[in-house]
mmCIF file of C-alpha atoms and ligand atoms in Angstrom:
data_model
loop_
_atom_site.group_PDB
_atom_site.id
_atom_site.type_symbol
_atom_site.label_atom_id
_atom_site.label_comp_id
_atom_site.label_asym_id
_atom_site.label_seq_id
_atom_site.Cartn_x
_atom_site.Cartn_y
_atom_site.Cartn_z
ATOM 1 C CA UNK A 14 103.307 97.978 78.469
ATOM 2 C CA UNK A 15 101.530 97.168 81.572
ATOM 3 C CA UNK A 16 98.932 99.092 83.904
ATOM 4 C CA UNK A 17 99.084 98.835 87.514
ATOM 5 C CA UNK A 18 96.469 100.260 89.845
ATOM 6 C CA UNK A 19 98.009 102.301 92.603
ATOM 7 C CA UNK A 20 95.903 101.822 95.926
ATOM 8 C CA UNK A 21 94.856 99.560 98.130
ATOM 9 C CA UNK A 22 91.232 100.640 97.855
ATOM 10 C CA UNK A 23 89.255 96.830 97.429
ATOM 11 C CA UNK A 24 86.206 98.247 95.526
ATOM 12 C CA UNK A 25 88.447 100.447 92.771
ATOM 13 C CA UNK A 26 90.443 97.511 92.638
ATOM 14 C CA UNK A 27 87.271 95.529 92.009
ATOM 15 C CA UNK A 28 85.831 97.897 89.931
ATOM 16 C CA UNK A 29 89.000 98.761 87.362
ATOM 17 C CA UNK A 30 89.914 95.033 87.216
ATOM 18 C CA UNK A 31 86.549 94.064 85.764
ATOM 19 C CA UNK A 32 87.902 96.633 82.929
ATOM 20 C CA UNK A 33 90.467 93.777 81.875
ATOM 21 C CA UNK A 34 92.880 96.046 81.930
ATOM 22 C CA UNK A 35 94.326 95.767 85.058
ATOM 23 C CA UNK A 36 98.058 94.289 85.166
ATOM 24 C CA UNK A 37 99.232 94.562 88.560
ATOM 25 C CA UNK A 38 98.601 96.645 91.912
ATOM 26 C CA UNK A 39 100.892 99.024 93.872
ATOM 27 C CA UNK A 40 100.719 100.237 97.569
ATOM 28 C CA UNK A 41 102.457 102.181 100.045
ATOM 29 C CA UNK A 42 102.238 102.338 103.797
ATOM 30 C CA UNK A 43 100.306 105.959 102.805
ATOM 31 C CA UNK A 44 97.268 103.941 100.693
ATOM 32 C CA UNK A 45 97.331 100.856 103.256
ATOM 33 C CA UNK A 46 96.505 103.582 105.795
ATOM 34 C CA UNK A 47 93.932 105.309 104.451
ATOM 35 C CA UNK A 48 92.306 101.943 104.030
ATOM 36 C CA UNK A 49 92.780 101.896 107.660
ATOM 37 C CA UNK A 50 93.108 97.592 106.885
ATOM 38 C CA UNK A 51 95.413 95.291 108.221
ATOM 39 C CA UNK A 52 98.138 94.853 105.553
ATOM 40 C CA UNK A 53 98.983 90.675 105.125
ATOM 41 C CA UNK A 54 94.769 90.853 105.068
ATOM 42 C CA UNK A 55 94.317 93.519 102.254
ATOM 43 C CA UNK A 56 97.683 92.153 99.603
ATOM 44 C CA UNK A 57 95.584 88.794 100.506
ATOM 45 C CA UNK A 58 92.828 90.199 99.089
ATOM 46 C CA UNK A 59 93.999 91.957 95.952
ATOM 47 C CA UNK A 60 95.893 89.045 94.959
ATOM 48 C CA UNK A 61 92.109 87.443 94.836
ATOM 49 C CA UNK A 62 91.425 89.964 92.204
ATOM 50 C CA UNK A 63 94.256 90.182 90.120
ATOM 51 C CA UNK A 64 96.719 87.752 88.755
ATOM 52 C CA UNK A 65 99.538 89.829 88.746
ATOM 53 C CA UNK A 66 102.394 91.831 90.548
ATOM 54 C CA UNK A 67 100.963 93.065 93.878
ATOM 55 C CA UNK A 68 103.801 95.231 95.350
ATOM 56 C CA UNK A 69 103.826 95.318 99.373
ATOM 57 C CA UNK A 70 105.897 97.371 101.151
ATOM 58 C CA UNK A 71 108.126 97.068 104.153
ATOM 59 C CA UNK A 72 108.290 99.351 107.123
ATOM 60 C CA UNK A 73 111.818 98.462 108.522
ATOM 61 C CA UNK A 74 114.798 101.033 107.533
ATOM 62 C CA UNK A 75 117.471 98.409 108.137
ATOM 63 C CA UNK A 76 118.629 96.309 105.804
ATOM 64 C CA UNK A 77 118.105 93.259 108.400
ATOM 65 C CA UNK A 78 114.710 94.298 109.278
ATOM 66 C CA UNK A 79 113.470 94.662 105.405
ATOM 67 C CA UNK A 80 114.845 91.305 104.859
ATOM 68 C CA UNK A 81 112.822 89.883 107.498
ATOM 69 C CA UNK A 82 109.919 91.350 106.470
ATOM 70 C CA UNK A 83 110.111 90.862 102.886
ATOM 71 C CA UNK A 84 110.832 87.176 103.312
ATOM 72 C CA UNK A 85 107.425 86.865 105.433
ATOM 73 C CA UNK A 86 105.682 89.062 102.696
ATOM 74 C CA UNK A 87 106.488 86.622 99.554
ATOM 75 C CA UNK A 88 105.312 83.248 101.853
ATOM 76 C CA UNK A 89 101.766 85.122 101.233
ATOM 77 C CA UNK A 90 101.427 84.607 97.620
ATOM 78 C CA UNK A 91 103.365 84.052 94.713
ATOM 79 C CA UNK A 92 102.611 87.106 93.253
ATOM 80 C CA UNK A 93 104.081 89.323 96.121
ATOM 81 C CA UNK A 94 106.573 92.047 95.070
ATOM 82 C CA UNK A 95 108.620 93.401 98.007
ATOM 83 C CA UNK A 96 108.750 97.161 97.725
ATOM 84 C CA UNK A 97 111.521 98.508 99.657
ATOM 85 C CA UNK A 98 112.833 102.209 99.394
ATOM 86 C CA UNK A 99 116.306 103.020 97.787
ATOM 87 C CA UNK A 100 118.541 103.400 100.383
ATOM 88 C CA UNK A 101 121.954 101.821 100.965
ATOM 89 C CA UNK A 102 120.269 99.269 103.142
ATOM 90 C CA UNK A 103 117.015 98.836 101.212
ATOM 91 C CA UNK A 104 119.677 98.153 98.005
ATOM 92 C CA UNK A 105 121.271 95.084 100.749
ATOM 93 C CA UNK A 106 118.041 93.707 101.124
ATOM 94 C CA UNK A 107 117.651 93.739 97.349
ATOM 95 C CA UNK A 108 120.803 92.289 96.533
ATOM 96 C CA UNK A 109 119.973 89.253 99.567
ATOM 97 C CA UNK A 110 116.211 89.221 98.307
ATOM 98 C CA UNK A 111 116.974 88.461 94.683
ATOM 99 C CA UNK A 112 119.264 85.858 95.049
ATOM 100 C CA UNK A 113 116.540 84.251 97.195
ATOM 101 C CA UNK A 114 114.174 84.779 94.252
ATOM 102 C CA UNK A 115 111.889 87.094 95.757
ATOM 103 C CA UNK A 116 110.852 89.948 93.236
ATOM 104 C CA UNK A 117 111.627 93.620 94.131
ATOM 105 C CA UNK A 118 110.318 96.641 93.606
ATOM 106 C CA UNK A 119 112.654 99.411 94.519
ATOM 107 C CA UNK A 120 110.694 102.601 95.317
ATOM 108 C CA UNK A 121 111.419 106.253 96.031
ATOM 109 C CA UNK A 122 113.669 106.551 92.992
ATOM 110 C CA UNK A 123 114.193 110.470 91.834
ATOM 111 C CA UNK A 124 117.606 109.928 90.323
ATOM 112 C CA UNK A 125 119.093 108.025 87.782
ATOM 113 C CA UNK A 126 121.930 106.982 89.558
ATOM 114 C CA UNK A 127 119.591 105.730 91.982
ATOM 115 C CA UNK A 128 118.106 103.178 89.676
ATOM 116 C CA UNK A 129 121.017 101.950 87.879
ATOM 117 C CA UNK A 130 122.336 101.352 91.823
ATOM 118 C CA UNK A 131 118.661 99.346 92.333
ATOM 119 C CA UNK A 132 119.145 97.485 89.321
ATOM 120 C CA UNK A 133 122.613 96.869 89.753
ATOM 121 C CA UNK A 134 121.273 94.941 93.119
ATOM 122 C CA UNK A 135 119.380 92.763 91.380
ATOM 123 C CA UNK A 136 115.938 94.780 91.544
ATOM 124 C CA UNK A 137 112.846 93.135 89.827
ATOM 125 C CA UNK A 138 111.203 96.884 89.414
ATOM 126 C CA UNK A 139 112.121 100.248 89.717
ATOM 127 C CA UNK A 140 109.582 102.844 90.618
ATOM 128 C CA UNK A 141 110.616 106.221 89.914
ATOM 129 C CA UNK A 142 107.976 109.030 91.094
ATOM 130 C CA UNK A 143 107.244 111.130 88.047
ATOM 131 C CA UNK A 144 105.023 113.417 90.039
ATOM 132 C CA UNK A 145 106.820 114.192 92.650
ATOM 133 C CA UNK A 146 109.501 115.022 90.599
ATOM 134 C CA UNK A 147 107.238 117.429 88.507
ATOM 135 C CA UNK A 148 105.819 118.844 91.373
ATOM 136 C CA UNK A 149 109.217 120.524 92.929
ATOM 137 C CA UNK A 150 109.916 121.926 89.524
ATOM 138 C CA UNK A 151 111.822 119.199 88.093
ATOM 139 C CA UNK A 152 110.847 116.805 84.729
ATOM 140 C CA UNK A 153 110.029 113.653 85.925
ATOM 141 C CA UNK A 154 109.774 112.649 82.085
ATOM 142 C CA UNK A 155 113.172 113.712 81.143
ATOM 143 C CA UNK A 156 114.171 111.237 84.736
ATOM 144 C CA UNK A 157 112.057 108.471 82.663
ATOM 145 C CA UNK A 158 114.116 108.541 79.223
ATOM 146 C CA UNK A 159 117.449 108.664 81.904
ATOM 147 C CA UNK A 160 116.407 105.812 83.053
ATOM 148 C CA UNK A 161 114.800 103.717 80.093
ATOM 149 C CA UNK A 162 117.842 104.562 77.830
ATOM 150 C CA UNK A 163 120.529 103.472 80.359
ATOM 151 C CA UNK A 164 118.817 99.936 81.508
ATOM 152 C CA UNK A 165 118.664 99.708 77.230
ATOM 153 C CA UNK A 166 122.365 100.622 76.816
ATOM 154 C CA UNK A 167 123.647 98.150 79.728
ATOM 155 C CA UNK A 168 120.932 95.436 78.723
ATOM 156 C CA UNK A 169 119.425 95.914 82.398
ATOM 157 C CA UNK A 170 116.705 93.137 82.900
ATOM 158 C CA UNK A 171 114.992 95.327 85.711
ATOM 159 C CA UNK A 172 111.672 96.528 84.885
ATOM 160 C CA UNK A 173 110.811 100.455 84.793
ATOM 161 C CA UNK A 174 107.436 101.326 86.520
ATOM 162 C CA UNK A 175 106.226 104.878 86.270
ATOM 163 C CA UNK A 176 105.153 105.826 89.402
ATOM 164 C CA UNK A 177 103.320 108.712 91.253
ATOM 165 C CA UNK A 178 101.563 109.537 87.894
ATOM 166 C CA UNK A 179 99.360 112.416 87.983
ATOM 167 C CA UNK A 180 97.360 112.515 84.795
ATOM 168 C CA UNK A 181 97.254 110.759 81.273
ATOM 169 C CA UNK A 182 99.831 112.752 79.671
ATOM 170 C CA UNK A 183 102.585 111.055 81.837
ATOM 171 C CA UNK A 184 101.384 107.779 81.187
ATOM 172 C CA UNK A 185 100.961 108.116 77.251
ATOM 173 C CA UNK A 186 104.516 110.433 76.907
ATOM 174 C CA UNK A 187 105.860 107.328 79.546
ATOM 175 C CA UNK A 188 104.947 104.869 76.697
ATOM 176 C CA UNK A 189 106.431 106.897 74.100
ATOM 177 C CA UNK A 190 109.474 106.684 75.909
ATOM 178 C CA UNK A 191 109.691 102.602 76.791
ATOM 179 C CA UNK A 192 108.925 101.494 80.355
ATOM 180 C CA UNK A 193 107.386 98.720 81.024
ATOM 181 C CA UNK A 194 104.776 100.165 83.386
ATOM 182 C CA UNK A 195 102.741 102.635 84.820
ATOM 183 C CA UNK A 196 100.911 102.568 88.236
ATOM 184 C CA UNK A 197 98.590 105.236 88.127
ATOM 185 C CA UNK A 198 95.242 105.811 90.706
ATOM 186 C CA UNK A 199 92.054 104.450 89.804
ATOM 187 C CA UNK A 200 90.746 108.389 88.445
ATOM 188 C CA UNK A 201 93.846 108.185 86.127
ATOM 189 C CA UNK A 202 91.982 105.287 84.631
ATOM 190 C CA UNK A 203 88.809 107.259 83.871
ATOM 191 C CA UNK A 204 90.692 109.783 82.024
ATOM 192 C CA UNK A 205 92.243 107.591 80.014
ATOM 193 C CA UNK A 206 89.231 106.314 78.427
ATOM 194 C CA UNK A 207 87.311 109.116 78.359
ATOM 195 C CA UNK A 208 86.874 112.090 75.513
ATOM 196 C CA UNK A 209 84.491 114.826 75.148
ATOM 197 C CA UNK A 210 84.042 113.739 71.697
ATOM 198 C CA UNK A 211 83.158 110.261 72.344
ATOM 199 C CA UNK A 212 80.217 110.980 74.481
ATOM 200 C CA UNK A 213 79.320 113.757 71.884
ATOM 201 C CA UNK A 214 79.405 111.228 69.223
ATOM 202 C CA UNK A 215 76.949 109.215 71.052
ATOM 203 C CA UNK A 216 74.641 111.258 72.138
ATOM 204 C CA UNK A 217 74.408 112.362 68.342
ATOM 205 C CA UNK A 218 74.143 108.776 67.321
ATOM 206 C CA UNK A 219 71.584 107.656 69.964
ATOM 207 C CA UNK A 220 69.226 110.891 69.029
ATOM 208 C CA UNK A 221 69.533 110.228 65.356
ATOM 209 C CA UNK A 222 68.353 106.939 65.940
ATOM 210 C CA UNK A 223 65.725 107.775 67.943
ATOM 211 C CA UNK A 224 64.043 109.866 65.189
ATOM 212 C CA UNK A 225 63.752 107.035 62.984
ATOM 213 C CA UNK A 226 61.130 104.602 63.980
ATOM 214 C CA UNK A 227 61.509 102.618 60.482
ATOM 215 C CA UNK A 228 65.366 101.192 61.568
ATOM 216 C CA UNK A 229 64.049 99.738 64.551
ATOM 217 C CA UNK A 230 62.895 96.653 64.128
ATOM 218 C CA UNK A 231 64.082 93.636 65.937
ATOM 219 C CA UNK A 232 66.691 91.727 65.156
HETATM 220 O O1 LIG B 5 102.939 104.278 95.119
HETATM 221 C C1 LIG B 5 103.940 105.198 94.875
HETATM 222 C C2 LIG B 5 103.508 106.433 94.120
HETATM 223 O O2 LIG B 5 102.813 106.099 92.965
HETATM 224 C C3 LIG B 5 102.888 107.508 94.956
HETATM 225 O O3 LIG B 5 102.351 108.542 94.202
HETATM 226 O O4 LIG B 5 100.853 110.486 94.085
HETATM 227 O O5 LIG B 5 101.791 109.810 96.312
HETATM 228 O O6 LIG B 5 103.241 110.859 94.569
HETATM 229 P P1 LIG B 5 102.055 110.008 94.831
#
């Protein structure tokens, strides 16, 4: 199981990596934008931070157009995943893509049909939005176990990448069910290490000590 950071913010990305936890990064035209950076500059920049997957996504719509693009993106680094959205021409670009060796991450998934069609094209990653599916009523985690238990049955080597994850549950109930990632925002990280009960503990722990002047001595 790997953790990706999902934004294109340079200090969280900074600041999370120095965690050691921090497999990959993910970003969207959205994140890139609220950066307000130039994009070749900012994947440039990540892929200083960390050695992994750093998925960079193209702004064409047609398949020629994302194929252009995507080839210029992976000439930036090695580590340059091509995120293109699942559409009939983003899957073209996929198929073309991976037999050039570029890795893909297909994004925008909300079906399962739509990944098995992504991985069927050759797709390094599949990125379906938990979320969003959630937030229009539906179960993005049910969309998950779809989507884990098919690539399983069919011995699919595409990756699955939870995406648009909201809070820890998804990611821990994501594991439960198999993928092979989650990309979660940098506050997702927080709650996943944090509990009420640890920082009771120590505060407990640190004021017991404190009472006893006897236990410490140097050592
Ligand atoms: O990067 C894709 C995805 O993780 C976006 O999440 O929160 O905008 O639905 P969200």
């Amino acid at each position: 199981m790997q953790f990706f950071l999902d934004t294109a913010n340079i200090d969280d990305i900074r600041k999370y990596a120095s965690w050691g936890i921090v497999d990959g990064v993910t970003t969207n035209p959205t994140l890139i934008a609220r950066e307000g950076v130039d994009l070749k500059t900012r994947i440039l920049e990540i892929t200083k931070v960390v050695d992994g997957p750093i998925s960079s996504e193209v702004i064409a719509t047609d398949s020629e157009g994302m194929i252009k693009e995507g080839r210029k993106m992976a000439k930036w680094h090695k580590n340059v995943y091509v995120k293109i959205p699942m559409t009939s021409e983003g899957l073209k670009a996929v198929k073309i893509l991976s037999s050039e060796g570029i890795h893909t991450n297909v994004t925008l998934i909300f079906s399962a049909s739509q990944a098995v069609m992504a991985a069927k094209a050759g797709a390094t990653l599949v990125s379906p939005f938990v979320g969003r599916v959630d937030d229009i009523s539906g179960d993005g985690m049910y969309l998950i176990q779809e989507i884990v238990t098919i690539f399983q049955n069919y011995g699919f080597m595409t990756k699955v990448l939870a995406a648009s994850v909201r809070h820890p549950k998804h990611v821990v109930e994501s594991m439960k069910l198999g993928v092979d990632i989650a990309t979660m925002p940098p506050n997702i990280f927080d709650k996943l290490v944090s509990h009420p009960l640890t920082d009771k503990g120590i505060a407990a722990f640190l004021a017991d000590w404190e009472k006893c002047k006897d236990c410490q001595k140097p050592y």
